[in-house]
PDB file of C-alpha atoms and ligand atoms in Angstrom:
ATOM      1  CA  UNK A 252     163.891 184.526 284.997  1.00  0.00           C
ATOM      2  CA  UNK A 253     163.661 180.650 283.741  1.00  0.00           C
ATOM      3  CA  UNK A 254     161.421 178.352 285.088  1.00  0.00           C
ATOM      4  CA  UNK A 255     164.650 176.602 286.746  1.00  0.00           C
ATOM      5  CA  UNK A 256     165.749 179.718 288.692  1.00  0.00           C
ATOM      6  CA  UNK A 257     162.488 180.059 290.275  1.00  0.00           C
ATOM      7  CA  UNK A 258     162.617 176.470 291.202  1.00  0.00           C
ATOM      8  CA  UNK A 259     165.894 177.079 292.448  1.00  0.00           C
ATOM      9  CA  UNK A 260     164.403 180.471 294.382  1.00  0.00           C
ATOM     10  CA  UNK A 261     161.829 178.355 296.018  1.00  0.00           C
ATOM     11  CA  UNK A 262     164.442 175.892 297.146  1.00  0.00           C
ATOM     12  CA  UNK A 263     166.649 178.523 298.761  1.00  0.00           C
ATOM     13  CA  UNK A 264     163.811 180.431 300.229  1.00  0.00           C
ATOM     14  CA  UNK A 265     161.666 177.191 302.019  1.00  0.00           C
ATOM     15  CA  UNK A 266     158.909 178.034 299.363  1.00  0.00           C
ATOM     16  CA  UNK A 267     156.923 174.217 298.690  1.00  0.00           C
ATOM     17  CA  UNK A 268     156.079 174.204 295.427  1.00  0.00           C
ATOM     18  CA  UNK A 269     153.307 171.838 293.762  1.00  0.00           C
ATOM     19  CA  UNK A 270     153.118 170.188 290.190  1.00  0.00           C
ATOM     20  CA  UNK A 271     149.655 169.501 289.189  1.00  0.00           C
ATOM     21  CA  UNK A 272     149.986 166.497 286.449  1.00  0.00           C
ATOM     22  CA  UNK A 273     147.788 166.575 283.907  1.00  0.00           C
ATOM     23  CA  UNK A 274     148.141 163.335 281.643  1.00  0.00           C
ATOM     24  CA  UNK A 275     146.798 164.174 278.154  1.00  0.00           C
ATOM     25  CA  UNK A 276     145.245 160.482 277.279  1.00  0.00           C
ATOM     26  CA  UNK A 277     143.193 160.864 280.705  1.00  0.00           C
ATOM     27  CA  UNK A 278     141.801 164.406 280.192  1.00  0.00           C
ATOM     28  CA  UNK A 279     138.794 166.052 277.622  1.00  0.00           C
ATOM     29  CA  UNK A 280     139.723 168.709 275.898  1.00  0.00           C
ATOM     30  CA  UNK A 281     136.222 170.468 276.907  1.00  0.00           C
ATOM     31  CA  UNK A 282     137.110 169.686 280.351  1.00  0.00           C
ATOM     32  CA  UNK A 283     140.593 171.560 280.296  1.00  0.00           C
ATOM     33  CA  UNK A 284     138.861 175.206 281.118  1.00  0.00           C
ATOM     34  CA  UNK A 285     137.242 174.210 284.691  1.00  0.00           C
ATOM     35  CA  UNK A 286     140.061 171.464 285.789  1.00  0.00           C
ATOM     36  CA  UNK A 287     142.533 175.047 285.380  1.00  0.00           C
ATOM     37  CA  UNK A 288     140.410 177.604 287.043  1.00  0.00           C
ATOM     38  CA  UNK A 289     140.720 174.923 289.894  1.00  0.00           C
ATOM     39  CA  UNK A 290     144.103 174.663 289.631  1.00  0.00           C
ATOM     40  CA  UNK A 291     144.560 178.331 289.463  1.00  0.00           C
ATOM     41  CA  UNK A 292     142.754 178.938 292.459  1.00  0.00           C
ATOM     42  CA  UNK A 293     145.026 176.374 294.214  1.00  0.00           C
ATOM     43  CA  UNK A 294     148.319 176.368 295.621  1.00  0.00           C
ATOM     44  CA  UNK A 295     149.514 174.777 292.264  1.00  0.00           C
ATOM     45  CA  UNK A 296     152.821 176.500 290.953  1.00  0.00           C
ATOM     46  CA  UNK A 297     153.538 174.262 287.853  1.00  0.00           C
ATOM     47  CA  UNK A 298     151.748 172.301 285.130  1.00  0.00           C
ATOM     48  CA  UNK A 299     153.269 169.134 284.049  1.00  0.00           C
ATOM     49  CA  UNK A 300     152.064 167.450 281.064  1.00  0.00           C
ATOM     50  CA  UNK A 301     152.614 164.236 279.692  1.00  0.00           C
ATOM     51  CA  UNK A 302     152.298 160.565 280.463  1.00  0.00           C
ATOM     52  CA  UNK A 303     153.962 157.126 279.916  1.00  0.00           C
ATOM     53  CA  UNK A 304     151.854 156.797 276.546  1.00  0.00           C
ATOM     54  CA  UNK A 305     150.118 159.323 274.172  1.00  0.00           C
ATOM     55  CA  UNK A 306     148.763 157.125 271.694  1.00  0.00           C
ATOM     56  CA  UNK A 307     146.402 159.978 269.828  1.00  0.00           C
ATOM     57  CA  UNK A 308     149.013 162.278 270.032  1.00  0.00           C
ATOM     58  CA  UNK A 309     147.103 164.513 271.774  1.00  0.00           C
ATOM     59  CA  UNK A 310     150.187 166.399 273.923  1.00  0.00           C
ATOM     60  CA  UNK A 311     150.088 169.864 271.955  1.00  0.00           C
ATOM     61  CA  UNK A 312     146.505 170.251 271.805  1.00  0.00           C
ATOM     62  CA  UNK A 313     146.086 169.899 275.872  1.00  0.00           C
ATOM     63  CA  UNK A 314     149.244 172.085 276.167  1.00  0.00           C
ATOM     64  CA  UNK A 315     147.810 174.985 274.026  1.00  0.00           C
ATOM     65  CA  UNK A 316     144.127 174.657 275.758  1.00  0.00           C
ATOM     66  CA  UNK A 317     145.576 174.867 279.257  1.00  0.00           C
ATOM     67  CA  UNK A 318     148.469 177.631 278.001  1.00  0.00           C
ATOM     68  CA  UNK A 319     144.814 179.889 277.295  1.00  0.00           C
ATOM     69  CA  UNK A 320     143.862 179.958 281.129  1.00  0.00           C
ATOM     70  CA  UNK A 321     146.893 180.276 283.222  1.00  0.00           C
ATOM     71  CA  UNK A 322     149.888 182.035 283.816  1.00  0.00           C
ATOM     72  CA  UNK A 323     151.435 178.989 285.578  1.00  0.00           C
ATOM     73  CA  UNK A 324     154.599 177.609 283.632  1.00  0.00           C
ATOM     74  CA  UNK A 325     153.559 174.314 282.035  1.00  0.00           C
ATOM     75  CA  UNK A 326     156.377 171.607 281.707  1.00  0.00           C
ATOM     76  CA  UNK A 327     156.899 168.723 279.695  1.00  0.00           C
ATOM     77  CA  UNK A 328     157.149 165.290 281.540  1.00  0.00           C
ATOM     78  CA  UNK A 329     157.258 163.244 278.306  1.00  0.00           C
ATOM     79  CA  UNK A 330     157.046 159.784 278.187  1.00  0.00           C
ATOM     80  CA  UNK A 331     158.203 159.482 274.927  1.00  0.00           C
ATOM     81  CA  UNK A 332     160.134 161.198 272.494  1.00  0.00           C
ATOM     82  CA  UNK A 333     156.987 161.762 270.484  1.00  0.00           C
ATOM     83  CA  UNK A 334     155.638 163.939 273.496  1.00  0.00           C
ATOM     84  CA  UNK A 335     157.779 167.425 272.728  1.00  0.00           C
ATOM     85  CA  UNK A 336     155.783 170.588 271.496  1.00  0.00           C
ATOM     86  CA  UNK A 337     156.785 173.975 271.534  1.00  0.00           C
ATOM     87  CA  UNK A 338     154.053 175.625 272.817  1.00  0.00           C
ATOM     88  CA  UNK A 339     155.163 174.230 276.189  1.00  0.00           C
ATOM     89  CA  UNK A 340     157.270 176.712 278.681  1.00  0.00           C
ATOM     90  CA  UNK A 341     159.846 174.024 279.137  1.00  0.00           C
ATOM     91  CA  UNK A 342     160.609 170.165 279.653  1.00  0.00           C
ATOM     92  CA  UNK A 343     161.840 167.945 281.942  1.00  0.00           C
ATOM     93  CA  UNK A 344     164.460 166.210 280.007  1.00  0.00           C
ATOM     94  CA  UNK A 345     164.268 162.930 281.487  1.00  0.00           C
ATOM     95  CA  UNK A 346     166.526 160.141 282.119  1.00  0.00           C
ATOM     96  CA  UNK A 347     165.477 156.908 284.077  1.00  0.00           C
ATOM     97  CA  UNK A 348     168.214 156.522 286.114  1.00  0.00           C
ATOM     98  CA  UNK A 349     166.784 153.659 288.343  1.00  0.00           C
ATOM     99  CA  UNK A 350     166.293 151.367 285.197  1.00  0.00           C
ATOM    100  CA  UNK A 351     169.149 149.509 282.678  1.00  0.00           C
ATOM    101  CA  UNK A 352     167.179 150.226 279.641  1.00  0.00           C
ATOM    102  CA  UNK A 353     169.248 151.849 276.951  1.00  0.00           C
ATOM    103  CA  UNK A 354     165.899 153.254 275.572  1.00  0.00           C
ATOM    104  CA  UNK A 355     164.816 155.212 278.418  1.00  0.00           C
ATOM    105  CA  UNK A 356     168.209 156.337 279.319  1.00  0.00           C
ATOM    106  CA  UNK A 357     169.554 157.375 276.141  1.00  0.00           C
ATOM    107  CA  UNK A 358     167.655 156.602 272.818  1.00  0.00           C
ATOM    108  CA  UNK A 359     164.203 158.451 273.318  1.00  0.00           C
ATOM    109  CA  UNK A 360     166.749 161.570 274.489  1.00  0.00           C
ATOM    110  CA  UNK A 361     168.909 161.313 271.041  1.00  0.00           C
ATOM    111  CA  UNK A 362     165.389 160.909 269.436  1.00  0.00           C
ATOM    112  CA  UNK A 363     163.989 163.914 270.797  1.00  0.00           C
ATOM    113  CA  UNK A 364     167.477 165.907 270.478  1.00  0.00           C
ATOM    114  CA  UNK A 365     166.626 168.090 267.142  1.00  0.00           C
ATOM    115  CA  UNK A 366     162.544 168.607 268.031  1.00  0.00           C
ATOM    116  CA  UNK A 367     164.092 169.981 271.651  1.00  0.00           C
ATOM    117  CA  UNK A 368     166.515 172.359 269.890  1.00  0.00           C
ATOM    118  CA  UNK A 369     163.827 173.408 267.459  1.00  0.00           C
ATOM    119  CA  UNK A 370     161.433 174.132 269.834  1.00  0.00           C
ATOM    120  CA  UNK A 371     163.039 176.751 272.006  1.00  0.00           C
ATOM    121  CA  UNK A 372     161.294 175.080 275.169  1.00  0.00           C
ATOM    122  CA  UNK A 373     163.785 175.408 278.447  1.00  0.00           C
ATOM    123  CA  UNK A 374     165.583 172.739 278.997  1.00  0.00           C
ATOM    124  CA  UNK A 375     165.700 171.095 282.449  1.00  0.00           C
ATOM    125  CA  UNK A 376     167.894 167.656 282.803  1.00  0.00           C
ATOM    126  CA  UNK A 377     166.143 165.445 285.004  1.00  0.00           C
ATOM    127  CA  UNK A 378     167.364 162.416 286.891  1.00  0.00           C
ATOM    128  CA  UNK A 379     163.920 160.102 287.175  1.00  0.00           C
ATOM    129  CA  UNK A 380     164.237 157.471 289.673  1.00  0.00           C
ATOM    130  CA  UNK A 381     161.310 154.978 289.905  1.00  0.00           C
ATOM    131  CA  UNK A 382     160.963 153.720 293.445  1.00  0.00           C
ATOM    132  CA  UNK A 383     158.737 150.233 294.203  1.00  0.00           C
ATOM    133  CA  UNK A 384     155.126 152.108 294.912  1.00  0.00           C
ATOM    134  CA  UNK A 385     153.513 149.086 295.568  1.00  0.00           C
ATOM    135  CA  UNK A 386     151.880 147.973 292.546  1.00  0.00           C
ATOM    136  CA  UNK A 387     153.225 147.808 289.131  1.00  0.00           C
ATOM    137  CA  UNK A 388     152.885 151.087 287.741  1.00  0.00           C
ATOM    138  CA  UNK A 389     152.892 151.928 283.684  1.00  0.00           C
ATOM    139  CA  UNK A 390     156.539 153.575 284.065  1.00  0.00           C
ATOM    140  CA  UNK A 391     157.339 150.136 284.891  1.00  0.00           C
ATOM    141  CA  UNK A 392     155.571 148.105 282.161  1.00  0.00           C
ATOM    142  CA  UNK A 393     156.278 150.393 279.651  1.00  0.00           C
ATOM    143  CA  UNK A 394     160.186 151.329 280.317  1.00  0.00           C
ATOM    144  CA  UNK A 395     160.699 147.662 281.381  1.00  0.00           C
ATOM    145  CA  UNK A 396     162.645 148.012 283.846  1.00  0.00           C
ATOM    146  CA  UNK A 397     162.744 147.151 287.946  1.00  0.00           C
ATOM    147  CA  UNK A 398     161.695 150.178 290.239  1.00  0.00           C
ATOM    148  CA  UNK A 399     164.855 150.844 293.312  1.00  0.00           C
ATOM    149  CA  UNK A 400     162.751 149.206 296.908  1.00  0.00           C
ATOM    150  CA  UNK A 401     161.362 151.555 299.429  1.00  0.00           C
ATOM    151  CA  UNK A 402     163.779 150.543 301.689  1.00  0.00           C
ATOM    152  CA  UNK A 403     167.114 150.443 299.834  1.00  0.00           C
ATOM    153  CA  UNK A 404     167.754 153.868 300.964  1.00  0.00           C
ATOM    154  CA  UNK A 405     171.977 153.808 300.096  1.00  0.00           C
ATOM    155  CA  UNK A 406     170.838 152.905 295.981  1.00  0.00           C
ATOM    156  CA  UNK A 407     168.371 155.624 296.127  1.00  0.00           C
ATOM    157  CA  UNK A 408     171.041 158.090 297.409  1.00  0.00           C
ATOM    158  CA  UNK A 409     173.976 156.967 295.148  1.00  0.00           C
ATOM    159  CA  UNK A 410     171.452 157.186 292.282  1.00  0.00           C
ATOM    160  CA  UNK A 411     170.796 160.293 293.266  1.00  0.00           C
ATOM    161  CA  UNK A 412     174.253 161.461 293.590  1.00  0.00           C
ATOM    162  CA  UNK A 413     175.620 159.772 290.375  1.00  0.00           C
ATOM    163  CA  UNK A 414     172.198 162.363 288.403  1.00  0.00           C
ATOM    164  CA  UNK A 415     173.710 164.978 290.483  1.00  0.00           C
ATOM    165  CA  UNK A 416     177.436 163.823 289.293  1.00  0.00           C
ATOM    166  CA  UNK A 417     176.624 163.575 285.808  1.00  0.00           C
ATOM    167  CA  UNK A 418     174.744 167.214 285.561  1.00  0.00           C
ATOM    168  CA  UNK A 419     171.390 166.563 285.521  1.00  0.00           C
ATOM    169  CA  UNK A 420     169.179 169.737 287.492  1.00  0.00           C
ATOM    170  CA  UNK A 421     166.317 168.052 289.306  1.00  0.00           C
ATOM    171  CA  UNK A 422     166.244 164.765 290.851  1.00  0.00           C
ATOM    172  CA  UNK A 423     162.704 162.813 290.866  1.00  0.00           C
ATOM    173  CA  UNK A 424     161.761 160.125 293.238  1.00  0.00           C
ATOM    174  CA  UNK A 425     159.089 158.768 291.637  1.00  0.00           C
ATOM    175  CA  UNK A 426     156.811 155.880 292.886  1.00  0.00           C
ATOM    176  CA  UNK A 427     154.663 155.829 289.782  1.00  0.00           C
ATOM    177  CA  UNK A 428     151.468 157.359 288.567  1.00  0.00           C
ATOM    178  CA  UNK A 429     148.658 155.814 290.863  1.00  0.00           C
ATOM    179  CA  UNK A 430     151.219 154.237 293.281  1.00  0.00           C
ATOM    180  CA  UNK A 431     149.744 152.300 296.595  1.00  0.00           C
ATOM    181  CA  UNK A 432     152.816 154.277 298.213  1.00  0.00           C
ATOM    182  CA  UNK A 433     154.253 157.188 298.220  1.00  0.00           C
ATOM    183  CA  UNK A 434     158.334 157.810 298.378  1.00  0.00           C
ATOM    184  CA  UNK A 435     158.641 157.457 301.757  1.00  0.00           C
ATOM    185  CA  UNK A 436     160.032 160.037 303.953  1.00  0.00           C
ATOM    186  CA  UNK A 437     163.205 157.849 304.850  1.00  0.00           C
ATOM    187  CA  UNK A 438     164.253 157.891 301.340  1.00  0.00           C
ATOM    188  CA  UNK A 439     163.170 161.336 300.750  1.00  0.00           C
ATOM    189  CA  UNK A 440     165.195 162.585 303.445  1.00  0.00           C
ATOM    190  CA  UNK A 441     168.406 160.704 302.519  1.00  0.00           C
ATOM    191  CA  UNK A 442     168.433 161.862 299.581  1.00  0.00           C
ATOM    192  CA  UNK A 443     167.370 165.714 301.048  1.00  0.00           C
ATOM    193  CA  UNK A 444     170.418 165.673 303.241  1.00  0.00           C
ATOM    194  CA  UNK A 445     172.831 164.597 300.406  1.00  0.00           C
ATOM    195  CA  UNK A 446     172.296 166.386 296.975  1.00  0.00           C
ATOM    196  CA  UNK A 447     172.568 170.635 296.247  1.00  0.00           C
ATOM    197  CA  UNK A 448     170.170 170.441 293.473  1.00  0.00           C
ATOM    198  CA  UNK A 449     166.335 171.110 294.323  1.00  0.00           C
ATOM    199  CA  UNK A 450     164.287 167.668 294.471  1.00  0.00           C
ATOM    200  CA  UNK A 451     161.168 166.412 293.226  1.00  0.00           C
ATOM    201  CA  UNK A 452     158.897 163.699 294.383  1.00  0.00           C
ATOM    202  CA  UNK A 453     155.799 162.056 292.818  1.00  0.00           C
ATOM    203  CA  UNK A 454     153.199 159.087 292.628  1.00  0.00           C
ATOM    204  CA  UNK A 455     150.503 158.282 294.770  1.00  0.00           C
ATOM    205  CA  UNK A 456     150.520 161.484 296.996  1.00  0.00           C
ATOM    206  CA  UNK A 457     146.661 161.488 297.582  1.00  0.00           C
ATOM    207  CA  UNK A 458     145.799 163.620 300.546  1.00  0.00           C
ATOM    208  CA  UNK A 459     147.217 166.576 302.715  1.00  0.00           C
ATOM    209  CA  UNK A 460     149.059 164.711 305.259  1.00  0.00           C
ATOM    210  CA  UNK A 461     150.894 162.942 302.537  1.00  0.00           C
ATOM    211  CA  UNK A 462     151.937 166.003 300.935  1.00  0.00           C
ATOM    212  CA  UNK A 463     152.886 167.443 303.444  1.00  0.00           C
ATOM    213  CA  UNK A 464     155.059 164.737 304.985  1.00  0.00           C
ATOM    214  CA  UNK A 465     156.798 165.128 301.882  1.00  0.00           C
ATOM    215  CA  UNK A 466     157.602 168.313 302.425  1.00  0.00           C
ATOM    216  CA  UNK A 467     158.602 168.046 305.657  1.00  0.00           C
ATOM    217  CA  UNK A 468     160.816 165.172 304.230  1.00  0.00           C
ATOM    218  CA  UNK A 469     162.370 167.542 301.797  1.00  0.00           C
ATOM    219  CA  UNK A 470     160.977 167.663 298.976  1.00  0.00           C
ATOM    220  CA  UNK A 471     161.188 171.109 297.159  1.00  0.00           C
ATOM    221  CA  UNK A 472     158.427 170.273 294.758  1.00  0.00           C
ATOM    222  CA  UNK A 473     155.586 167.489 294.929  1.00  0.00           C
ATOM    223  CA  UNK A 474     153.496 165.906 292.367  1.00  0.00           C
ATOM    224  CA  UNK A 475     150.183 165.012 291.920  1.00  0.00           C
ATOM    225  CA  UNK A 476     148.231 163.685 289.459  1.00  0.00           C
ATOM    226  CA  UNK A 477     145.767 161.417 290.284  1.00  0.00           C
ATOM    227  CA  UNK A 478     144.051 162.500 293.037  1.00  0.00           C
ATOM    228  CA  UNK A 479     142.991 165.400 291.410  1.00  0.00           C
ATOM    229  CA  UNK A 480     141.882 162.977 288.190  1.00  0.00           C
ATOM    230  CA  UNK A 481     139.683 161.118 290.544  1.00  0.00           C
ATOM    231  CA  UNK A 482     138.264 164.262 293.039  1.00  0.00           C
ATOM    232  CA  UNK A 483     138.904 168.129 291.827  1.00  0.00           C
ATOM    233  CA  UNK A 484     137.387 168.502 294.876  1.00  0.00           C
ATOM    234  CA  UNK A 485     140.891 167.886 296.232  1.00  0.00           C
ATOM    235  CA  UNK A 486     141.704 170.812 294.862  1.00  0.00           C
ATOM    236  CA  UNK A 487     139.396 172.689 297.728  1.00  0.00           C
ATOM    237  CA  UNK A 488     141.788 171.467 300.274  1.00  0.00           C
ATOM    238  CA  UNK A 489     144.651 172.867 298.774  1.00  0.00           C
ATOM    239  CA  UNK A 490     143.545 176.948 298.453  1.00  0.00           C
ATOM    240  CA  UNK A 491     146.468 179.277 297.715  1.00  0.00           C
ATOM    241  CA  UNK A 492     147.240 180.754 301.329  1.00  0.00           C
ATOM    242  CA  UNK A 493     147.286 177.026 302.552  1.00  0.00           C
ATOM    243  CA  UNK A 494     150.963 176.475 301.055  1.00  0.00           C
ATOM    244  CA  UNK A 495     153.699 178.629 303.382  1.00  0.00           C
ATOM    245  CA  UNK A 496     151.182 178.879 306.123  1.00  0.00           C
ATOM    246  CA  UNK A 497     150.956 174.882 306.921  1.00  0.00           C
ATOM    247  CA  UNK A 498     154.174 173.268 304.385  1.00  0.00           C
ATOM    248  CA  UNK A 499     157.413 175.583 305.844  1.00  0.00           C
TER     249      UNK A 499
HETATM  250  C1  1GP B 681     153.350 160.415 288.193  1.00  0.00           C
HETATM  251  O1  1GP B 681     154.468 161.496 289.968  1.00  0.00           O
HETATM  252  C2  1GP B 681     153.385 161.577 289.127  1.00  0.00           C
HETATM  253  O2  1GP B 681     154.357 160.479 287.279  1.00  0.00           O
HETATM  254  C3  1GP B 681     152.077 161.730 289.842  1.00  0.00           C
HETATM  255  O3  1GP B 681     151.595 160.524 290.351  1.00  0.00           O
HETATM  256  O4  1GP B 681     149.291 160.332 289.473  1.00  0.00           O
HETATM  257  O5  1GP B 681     149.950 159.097 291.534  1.00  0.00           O
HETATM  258  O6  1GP B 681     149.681 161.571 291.579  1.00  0.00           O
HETATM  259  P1  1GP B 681     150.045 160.376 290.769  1.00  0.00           P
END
C-alpha cells in the first residue's frame, strides 16, 4: 500500500494521524537516534523532513540517519527544490497556494521535476496554504508572499477547493513553523465540511488540547515540529495508546 492510501485509510476510518517535523538545519546528526526512539514510542505515524532553508544541504544525511531507526514512512516537506533525496519514502509535492509567487507555485516544482522522477520517491501533490499565525513566520519571509487571515474563512475554503479542483491530494493549513496561533478550528472546520480529500494542518500546535482541538476540527493529520524541538518531553504526553482512545 502507498503512503497516500494509508492516509486515505485513516481518513475513512476516524484514525488521527500525527506528523512529527523534523527540520534538518535545527537537528544534530548524533542527536537523530534518541529524538526517534521518542518518536517511535509516540503516537507519531509520519516523519516529515525538511524546512524553509537547508543551507548545508544537510536533507539526505538526516533522512538516511532517521530511515536506520524506524519503520515510520518519512516524507519530504521541501522547502526548496534543492531539498529532494531518494532515500526518502515519499514527498509532499508542494504548491503555495495562498501566495502569488510564481516561484513557489511553479518554478521550484519544474526545478525539482527530473530529481522527483529519478528518485522513485511517492509522489503526493499538496495544496500548502499559509494562514496569518501571528507572527511572521520564515514561509513568509522566504516565499514572500502574504499569509490568508485567521478569519477570512470563505478564501481559505475556495483556496482549498480550487487545490482540490486542480488535483492536488492533501490540503495543508499551515500557520507557519513556530506560529503564536494555530489554524483555528473555524477555518479548519470550513474547510473539513467542504473538500473529499484528507486534510492536514500545521504550525504552532504546542500542547494536547491544541492538538486535539484540531482534530476535533477535522483535521486528518496534524503537525508538529517545534514543540518537540524545544521539550521531547512532549513526546511523554503523547504515548501510543493515547491517539484513538482521547482524538476519535
Ligand atoms: C511547520 O506545520 C509545521 O511547517 C510545524 O509547525 O514547528 O510550529 O510545530 P511547528
Amino acid at each position: 500500500m502507498t503512503v497516500y492510501q494509508e492516509i486515505l485509510e485513516a481518513k475513512e476510518s476516524g484514525k488521527k494521524l500525527l506528523a512529527v517535523l523534523i527540520d534538518p538545519e535545527k537537528i544534530e546528526i548524533q542527536s537523530i537516534h534518541s529524538f526517534i526512539q521518542q518518536v517511535n514510542q509516540s503516537m507519531a505515524t509520519h516523519i516529515f523532513v525538511g524546512g524553509s532553508t537547508d543551507v548545508h544541504n544537510q536533507t539526505e544525511q538526516v533522512v538516511i540517519e532517521i530511515k536506520k531507526y524506524t519503520t515510520l514512512p518519512v516524507l519530504l516537506f521541501p522547502g526548496s527544490a534543492q531539498q529532494v533525496t531518494s532515500k526518502a519514502d515519499g514527498i509532499l509535492f508542494l504548491s503555495l497556494l495562498s501566495g502569488r509567487n510564481p516561484e513557489y507555485l511553479i518554478e521550484q516544482q519544474i526545478a525539482s521535476a527530473l530529481t522527483v522522477q529519478k528518485s522513485g520517491l511517492e509522489v503526493i501533490p499538496t495544496g500548502y496554504i499559509l494562514i496569518d499565525g501571528g507572527k511572521q513566520t520564515s514561509v513568509e519571509r522566504i516565499s514572500r508572499t502574504q499569509p490568508l487571515a485567521q478569519n477570512n474563512y470563505e478564501l481559505i475554503l475556495k483556496t482549498s477547493l480550487a487545490g482540490q479542483f486542480s488535483g492536488k491530494k492533501l490540503i495543508y493549513l499551515e500557520a507557519g513553523s513556530g506560529a503564536i496561533n494555530p489554524v483555528g478550528v473555524v477555518a479548519i472546520n470550513c474547510v473539513k465540511s467542504e473538500i473529499q480529500i484528507p486534510l492536514i494542518v500545521g504550525g504552532g500546535i504546542k500542547n494536547i488540547n491544541q492538538l486535539n482541538n484540531a482534530y476535533n476540527a477535522g483535521a486528518d493529520m496534524v503537525v508538529i515540529g517545534t514543540a518537540f524541538e524545544k521539550d521531547p518531553t512532549f513526546f511523554n504526553e503523547l504515548k501510543k495508546e493515547t491517539i484513538n482512545e482521547n482524538f476519535r
